[in-house]
JSON list of C-alpha atoms and ligand atoms in Angstrom, two decimals:
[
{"chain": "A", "resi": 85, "resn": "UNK", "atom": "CA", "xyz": [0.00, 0.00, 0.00]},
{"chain": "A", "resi": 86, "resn": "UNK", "atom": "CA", "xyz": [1.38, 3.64, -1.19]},
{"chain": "A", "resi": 87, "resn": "UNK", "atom": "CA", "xyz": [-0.21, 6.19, 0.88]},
{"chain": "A", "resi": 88, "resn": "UNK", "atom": "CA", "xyz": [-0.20, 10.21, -0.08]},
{"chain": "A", "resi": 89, "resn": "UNK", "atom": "CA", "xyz": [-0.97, 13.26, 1.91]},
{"chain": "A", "resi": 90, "resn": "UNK", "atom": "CA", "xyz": [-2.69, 15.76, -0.59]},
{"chain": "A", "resi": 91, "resn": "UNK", "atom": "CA", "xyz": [-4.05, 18.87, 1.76]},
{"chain": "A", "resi": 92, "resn": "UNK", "atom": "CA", "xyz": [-6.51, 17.20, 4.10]},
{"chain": "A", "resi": 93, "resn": "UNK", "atom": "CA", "xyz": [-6.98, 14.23, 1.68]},
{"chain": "A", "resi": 94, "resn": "UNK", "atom": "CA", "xyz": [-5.53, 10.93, 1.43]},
{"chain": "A", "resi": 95, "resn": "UNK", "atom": "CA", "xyz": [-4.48, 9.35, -2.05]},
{"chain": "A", "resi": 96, "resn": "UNK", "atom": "CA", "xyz": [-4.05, 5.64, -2.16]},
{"chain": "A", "resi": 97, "resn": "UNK", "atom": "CA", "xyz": [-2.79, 2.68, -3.72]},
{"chain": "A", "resi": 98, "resn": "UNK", "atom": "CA", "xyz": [-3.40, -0.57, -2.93]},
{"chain": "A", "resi": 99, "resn": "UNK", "atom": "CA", "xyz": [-3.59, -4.23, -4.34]},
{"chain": "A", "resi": 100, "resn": "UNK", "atom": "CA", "xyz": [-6.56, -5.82, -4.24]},
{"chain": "A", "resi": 101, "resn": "UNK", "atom": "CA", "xyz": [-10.35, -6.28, -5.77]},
{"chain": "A", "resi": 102, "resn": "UNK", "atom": "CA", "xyz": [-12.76, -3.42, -5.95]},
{"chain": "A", "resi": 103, "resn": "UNK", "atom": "CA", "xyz": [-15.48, -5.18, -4.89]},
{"chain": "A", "resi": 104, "resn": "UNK", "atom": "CA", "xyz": [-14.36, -6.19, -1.57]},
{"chain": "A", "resi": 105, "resn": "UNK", "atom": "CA", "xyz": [-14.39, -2.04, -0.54]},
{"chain": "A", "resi": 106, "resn": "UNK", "atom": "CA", "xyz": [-15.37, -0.35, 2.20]},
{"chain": "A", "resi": 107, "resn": "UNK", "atom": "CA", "xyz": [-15.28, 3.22, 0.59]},
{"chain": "A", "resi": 108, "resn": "UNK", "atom": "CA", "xyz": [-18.68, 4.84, 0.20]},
{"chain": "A", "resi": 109, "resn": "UNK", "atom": "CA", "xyz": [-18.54, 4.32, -3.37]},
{"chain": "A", "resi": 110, "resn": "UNK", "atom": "CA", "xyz": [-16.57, 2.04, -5.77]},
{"chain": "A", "resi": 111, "resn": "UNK", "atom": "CA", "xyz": [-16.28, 3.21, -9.44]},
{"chain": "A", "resi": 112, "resn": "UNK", "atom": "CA", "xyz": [-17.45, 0.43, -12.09]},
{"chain": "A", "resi": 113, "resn": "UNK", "atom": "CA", "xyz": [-15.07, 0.14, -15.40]},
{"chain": "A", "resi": 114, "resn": "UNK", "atom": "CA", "xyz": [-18.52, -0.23, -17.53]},
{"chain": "A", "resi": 115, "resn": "UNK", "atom": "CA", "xyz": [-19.54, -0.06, -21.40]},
{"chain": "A", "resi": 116, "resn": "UNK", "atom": "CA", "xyz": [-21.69, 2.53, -23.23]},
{"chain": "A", "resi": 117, "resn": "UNK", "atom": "CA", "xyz": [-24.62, 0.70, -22.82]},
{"chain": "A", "resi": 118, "resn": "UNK", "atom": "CA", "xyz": [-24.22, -0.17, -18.98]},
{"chain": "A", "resi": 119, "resn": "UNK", "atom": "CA", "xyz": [-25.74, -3.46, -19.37]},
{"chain": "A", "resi": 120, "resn": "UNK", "atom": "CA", "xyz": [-23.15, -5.33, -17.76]},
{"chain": "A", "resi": 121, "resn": "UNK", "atom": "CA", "xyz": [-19.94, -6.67, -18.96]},
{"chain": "A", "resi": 122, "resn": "UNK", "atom": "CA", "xyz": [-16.77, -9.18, -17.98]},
{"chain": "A", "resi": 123, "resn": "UNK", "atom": "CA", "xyz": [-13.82, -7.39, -15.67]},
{"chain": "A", "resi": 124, "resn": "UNK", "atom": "CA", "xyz": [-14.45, -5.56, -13.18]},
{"chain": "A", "resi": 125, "resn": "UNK", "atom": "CA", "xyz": [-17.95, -4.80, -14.67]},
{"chain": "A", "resi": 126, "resn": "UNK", "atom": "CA", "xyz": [-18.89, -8.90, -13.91]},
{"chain": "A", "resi": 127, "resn": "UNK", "atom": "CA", "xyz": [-17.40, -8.55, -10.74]},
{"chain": "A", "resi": 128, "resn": "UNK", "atom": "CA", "xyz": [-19.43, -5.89, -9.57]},
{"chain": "A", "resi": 129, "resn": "UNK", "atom": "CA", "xyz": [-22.36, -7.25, -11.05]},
{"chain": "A", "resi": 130, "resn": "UNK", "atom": "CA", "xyz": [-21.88, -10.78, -9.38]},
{"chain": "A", "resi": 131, "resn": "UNK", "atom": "CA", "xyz": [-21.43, -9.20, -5.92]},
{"chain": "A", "resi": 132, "resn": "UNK", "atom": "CA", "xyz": [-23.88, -6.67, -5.76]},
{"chain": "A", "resi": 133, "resn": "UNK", "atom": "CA", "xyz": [-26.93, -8.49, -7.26]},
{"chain": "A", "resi": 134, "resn": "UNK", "atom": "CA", "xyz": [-29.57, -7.52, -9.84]},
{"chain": "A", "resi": 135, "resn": "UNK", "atom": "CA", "xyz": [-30.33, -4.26, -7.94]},
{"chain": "A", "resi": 136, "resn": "UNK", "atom": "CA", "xyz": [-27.38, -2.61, -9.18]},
{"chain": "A", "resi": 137, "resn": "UNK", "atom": "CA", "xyz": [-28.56, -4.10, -13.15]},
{"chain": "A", "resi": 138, "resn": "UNK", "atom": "CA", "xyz": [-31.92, -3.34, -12.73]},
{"chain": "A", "resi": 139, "resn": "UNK", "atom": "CA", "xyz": [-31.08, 1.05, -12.27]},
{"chain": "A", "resi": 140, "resn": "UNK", "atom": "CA", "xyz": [-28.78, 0.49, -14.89]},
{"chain": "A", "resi": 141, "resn": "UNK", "atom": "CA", "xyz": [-31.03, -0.75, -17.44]},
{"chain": "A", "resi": 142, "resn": "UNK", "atom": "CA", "xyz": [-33.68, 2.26, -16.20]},
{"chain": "A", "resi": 143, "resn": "UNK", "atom": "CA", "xyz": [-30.46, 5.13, -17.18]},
{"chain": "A", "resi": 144, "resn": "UNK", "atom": "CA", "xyz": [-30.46, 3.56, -20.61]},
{"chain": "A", "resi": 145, "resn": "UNK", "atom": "CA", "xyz": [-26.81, 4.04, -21.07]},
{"chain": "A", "resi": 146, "resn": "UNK", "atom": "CA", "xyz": [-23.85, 6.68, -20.26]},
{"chain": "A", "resi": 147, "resn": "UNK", "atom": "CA", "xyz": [-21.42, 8.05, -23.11]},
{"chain": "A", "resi": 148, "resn": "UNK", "atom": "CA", "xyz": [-17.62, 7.26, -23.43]},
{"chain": "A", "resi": 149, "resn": "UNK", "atom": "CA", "xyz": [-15.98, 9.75, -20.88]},
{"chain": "A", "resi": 150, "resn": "UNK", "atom": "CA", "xyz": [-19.70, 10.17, -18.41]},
{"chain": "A", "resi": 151, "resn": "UNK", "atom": "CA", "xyz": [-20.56, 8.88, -15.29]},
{"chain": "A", "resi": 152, "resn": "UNK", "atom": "CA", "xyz": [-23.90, 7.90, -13.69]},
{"chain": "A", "resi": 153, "resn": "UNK", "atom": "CA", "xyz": [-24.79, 6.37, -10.29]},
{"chain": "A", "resi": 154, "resn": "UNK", "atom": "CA", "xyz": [-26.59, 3.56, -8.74]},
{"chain": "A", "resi": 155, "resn": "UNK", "atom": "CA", "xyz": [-26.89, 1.47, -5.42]},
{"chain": "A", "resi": 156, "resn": "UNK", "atom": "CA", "xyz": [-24.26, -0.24, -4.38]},
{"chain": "A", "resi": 157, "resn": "UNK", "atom": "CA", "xyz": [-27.13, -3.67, -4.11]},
{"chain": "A", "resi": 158, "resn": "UNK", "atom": "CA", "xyz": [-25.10, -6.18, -1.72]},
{"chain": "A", "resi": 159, "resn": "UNK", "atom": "CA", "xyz": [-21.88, -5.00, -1.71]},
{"chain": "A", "resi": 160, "resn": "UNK", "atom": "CA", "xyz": [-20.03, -3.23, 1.07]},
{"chain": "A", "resi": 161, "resn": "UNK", "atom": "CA", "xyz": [-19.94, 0.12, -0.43]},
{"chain": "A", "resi": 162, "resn": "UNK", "atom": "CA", "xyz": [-23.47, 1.81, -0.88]},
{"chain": "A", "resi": 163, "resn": "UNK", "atom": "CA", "xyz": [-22.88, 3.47, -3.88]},
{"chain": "A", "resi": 164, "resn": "UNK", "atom": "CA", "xyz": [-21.56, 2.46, -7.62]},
{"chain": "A", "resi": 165, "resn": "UNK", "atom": "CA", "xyz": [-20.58, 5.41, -9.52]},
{"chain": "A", "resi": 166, "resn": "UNK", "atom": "CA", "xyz": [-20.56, 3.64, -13.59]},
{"chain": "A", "resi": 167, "resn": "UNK", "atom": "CA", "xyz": [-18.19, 5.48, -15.80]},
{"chain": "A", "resi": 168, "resn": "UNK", "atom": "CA", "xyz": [-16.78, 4.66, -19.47]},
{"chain": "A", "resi": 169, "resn": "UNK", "atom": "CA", "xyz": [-13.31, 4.86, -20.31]},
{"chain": "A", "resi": 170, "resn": "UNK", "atom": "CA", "xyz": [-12.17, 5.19, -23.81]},
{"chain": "A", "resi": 171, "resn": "UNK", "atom": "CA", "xyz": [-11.20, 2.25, -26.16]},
{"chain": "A", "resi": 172, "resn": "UNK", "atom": "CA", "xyz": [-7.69, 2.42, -27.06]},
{"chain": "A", "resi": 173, "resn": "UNK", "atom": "CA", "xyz": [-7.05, 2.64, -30.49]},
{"chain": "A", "resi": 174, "resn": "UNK", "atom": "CA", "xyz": [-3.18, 4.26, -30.96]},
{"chain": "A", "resi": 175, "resn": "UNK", "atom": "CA", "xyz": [-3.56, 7.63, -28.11]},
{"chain": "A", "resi": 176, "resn": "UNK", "atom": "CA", "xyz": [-3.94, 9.80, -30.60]},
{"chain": "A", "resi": 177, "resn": "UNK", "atom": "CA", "xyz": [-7.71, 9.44, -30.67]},
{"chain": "A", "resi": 178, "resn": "UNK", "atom": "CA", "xyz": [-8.57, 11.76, -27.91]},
{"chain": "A", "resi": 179, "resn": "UNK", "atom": "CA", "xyz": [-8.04, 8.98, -25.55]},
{"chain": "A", "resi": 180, "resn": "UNK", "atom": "CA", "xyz": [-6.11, 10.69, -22.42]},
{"chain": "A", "resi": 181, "resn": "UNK", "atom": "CA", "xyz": [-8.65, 13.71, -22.53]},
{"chain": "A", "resi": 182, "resn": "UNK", "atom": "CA", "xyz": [-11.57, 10.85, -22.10]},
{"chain": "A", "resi": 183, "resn": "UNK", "atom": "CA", "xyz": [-9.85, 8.82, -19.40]},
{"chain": "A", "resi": 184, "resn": "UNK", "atom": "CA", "xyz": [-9.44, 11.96, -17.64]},
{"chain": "A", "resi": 185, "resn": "UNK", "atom": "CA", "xyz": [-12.79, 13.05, -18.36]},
{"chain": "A", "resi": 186, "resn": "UNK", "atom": "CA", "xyz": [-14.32, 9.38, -16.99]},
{"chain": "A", "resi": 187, "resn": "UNK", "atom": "CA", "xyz": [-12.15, 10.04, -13.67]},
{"chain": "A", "resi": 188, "resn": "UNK", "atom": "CA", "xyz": [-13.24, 13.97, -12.87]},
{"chain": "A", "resi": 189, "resn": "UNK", "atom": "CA", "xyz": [-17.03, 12.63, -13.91]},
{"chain": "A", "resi": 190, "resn": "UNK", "atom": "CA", "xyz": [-16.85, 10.49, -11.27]},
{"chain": "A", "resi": 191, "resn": "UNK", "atom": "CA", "xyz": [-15.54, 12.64, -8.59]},
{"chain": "A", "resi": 192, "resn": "UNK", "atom": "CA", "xyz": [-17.73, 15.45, -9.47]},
{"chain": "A", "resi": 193, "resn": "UNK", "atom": "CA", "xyz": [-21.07, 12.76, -8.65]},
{"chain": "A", "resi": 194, "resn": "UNK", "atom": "CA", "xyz": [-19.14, 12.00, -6.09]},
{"chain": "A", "resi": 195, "resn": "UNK", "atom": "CA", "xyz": [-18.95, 15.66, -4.93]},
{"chain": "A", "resi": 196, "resn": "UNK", "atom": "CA", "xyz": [-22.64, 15.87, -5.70]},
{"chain": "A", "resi": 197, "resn": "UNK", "atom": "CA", "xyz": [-23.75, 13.43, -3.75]},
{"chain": "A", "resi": 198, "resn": "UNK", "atom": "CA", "xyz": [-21.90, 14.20, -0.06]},
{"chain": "A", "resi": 199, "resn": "UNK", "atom": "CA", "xyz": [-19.73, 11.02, -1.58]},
{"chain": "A", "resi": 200, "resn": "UNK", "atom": "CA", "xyz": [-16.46, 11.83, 0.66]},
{"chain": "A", "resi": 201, "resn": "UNK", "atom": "CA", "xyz": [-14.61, 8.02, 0.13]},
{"chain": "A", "resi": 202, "resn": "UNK", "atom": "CA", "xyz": [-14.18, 6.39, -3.59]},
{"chain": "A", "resi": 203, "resn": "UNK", "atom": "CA", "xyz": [-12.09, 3.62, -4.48]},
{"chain": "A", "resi": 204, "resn": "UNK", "atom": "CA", "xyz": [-11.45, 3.56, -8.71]},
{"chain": "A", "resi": 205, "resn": "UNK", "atom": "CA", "xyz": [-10.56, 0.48, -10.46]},
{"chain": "A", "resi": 206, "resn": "UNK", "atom": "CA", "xyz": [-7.80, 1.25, -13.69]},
{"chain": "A", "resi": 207, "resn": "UNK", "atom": "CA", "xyz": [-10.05, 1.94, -15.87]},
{"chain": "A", "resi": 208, "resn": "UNK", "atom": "CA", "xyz": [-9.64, 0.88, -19.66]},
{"chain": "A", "resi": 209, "resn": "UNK", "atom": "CA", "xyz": [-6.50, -0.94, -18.75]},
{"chain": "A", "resi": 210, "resn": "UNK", "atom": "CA", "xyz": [-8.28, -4.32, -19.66]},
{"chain": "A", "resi": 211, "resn": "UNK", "atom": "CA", "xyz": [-10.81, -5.26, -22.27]},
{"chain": "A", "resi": 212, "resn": "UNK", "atom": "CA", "xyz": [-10.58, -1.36, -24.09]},
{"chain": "A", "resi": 213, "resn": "UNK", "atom": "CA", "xyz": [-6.61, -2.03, -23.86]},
{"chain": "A", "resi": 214, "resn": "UNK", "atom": "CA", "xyz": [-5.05, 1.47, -22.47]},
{"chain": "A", "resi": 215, "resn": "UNK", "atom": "CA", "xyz": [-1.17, 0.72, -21.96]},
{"chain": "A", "resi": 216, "resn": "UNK", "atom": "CA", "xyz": [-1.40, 0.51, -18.17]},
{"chain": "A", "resi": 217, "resn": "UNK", "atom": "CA", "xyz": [1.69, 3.01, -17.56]},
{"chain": "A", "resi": 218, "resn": "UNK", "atom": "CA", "xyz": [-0.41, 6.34, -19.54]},
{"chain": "A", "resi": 219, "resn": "UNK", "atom": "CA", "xyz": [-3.47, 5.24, -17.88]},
{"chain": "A", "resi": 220, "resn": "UNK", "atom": "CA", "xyz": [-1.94, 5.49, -14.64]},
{"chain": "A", "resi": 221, "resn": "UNK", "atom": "CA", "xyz": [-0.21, 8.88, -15.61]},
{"chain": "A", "resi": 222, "resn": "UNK", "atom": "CA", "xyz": [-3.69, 10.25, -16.45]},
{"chain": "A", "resi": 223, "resn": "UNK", "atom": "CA", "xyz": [-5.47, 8.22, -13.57]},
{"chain": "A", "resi": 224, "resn": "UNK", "atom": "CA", "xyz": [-3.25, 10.09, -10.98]},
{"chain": "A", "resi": 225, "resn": "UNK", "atom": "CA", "xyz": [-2.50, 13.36, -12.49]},
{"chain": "A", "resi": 226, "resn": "UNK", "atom": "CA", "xyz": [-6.32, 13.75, -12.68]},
{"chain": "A", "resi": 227, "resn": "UNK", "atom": "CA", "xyz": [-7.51, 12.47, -9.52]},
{"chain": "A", "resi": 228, "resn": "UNK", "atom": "CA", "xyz": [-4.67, 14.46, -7.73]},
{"chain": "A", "resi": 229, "resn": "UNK", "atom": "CA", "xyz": [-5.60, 17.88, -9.63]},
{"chain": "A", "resi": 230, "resn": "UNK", "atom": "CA", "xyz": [-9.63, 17.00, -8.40]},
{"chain": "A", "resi": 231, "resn": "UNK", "atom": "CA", "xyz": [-8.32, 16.50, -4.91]},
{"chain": "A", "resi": 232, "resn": "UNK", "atom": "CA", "xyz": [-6.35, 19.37, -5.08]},
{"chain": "A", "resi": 233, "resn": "UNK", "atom": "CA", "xyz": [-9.39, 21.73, -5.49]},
{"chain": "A", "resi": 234, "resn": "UNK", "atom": "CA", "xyz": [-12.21, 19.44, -3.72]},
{"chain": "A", "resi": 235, "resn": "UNK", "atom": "CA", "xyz": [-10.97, 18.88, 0.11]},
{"chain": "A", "resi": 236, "resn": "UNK", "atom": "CA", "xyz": [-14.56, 17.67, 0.44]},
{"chain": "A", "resi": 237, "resn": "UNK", "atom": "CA", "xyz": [-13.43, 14.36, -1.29]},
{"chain": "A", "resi": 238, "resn": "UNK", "atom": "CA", "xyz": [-11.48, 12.74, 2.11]},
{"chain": "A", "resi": 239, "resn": "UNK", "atom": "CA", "xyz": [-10.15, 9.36, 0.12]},
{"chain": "A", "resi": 240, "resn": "UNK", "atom": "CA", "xyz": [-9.62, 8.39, -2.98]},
{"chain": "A", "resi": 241, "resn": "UNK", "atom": "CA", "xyz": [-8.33, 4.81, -3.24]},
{"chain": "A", "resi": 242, "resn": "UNK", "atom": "CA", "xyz": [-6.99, 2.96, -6.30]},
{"chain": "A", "resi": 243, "resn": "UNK", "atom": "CA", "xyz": [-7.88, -0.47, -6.03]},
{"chain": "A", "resi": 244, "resn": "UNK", "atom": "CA", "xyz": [-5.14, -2.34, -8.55]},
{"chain": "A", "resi": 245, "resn": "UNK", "atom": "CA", "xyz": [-5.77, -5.91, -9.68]},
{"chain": "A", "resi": 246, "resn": "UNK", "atom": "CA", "xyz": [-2.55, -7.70, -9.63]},
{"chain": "A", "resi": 247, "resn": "UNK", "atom": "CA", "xyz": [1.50, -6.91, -8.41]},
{"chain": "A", "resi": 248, "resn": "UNK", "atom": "CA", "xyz": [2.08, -5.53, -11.92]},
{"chain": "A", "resi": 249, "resn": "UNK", "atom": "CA", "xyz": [-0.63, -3.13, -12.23]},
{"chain": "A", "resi": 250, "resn": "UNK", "atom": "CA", "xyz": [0.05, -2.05, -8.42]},
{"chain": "A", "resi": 251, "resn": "UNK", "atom": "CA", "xyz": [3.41, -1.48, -9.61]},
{"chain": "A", "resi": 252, "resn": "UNK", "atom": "CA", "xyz": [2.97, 0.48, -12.55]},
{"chain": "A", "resi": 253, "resn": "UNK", "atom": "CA", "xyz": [1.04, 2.75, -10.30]},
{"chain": "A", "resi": 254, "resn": "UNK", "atom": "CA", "xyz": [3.42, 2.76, -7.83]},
{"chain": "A", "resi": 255, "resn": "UNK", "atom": "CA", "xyz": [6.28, 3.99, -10.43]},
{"chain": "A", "resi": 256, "resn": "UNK", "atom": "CA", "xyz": [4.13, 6.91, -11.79]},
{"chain": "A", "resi": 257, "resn": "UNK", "atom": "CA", "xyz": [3.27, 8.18, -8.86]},
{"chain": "A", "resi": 258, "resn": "UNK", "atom": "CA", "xyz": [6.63, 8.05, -7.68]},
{"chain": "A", "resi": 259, "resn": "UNK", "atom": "CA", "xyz": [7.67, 10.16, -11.19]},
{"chain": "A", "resi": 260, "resn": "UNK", "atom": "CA", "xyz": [4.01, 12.39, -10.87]},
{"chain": "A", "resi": 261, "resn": "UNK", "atom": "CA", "xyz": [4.73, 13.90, -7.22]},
{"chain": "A", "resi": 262, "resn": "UNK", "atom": "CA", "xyz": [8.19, 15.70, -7.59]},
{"chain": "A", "resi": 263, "resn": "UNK", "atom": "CA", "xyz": [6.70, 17.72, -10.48]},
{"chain": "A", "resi": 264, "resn": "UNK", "atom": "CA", "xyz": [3.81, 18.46, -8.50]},
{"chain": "A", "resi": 265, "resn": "UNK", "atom": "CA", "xyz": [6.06, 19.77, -5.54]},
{"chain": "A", "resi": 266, "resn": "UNK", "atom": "CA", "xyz": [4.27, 16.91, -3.42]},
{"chain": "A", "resi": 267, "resn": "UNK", "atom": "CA", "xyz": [6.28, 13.93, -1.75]},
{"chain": "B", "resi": 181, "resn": "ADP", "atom": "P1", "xyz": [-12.12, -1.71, -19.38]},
{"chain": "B", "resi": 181, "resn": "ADP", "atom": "O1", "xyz": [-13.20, -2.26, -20.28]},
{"chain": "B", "resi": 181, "resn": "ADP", "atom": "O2", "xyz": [-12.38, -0.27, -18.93]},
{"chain": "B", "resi": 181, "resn": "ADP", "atom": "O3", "xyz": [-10.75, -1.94, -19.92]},
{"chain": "B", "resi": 181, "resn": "ADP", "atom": "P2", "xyz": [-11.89, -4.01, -17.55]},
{"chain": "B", "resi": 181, "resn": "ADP", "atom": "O4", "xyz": [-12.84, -4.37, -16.48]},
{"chain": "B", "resi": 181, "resn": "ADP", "atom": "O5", "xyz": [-11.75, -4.94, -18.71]},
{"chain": "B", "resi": 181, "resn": "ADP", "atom": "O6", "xyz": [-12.32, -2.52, -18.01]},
{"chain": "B", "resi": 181, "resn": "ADP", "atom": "O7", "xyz": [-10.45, -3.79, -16.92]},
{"chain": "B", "resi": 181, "resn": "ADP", "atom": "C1", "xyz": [-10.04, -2.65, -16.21]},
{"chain": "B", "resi": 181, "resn": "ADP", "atom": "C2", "xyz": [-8.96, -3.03, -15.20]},
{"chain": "B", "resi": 181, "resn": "ADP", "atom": "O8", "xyz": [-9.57, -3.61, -14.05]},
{"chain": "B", "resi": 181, "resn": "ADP", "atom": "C3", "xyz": [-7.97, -4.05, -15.71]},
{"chain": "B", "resi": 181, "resn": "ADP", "atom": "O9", "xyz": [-6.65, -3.55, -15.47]},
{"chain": "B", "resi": 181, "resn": "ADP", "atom": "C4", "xyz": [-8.27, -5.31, -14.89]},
{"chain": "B", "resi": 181, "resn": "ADP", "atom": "O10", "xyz": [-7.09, -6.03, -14.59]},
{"chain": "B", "resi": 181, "resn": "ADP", "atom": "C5", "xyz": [-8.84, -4.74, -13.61]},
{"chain": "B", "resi": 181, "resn": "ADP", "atom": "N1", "xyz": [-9.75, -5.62, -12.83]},
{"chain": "B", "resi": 181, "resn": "ADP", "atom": "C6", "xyz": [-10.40, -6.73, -13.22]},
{"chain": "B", "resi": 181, "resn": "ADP", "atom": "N2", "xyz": [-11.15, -7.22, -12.19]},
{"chain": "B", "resi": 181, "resn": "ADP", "atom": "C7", "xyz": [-10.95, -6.41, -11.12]},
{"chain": "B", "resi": 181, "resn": "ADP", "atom": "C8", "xyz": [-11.42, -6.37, -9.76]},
{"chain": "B", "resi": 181, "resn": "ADP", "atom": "N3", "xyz": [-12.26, -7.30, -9.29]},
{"chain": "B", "resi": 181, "resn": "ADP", "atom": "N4", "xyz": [-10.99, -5.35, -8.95]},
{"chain": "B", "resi": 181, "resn": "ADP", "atom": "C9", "xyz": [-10.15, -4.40, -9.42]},
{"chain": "B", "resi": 181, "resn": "ADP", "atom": "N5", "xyz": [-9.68, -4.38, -10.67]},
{"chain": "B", "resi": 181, "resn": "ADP", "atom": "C10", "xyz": [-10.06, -5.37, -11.52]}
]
């Protein structure tokens, strides 16, 4: 685990499964349509219940770079905050401006809804295929800048599937905080 002081809030990164989370909210990886998916989509799907399916289908869908939210059904956190990431295609496709855009969506529902404690999967790294070391240069240089100017948002947690991926975000952040004066 990688802990960081930014103001009054706490970035993290740990190693582990979103689903298991004890943050108010967890963020789903999801598609367009937000009819469920494999990943971390399945996952959250397969612990939460039909609940969580059942809003989903009711929003009708969320564009590449959105966010909407439901219940959290049976899982531990209450709330699921559903966002899209981009599809990689070569980076040149607008994809870092939509991964950014599908992490500050989040935290601004988040914001909205008195949501103090999120945990984020890494999203696009799997089935939209984002290299995983520029997703994790836009995944922290994003959520840091949101934390930055929204001390109402206590914890944000990265939840990383796997010692590489926890690595990989490890290493950025390492290279992100001495440009950003932080330690
Ligand atoms: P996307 O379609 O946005 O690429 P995926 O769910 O396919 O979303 O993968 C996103 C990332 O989530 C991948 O790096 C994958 O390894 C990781 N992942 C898969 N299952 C879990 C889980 N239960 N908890 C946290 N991360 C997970």
């Amino acid at each position: 685990m990688r802990r960081v002081h930014i103001g009054p809030s706490v970035l993290e990164l740990v190693e582990g499964d979103i689903t298991q989370q004890d943050t108010e909210a967890i963020v789903n990886a999801a598609n367009s349509s937000l009819l469920g998916g494999g990943g971390v989509d399945g996952a959250i799907h397969r612990a939460g219940g039909p609940e969580i399916l059942e809003e989903c289908r009711k929003i009708g869908g969320c564009p590449t770079g959105e966010a909407r939210i439901t219940t959290g059904g049976r899982l531990r956190a209450g709330w699921v905050i559903h966002t899209v990431g981009p599809v990689y295609r070569d980076g040149t496709r607008g994809e870092p401006e939509l991964l950014a855009a599908a992490y500050r969506n989040s935290l601004r529902l988040a914001s909205e809804k008195g949501i103090k404690r999120v945990a984020f999967p890494s999203i696009s790294t799997g089935a939209y295929g984002y290299p995983m070391a520029e997703a994790a240069r836009v995944a922290l240089s994003t959520t840091i800048e949101y934390l930055t100017a929204h001390p109402e948002i206590t914890l944000i947690r990265f939840v990383l599937f796997g010692e590489s991926a926890f690595r990989t975000y490890g290493t950025a952040l390492e290279e992100l905080l001495p440009t950003l004066g932080l330690s």
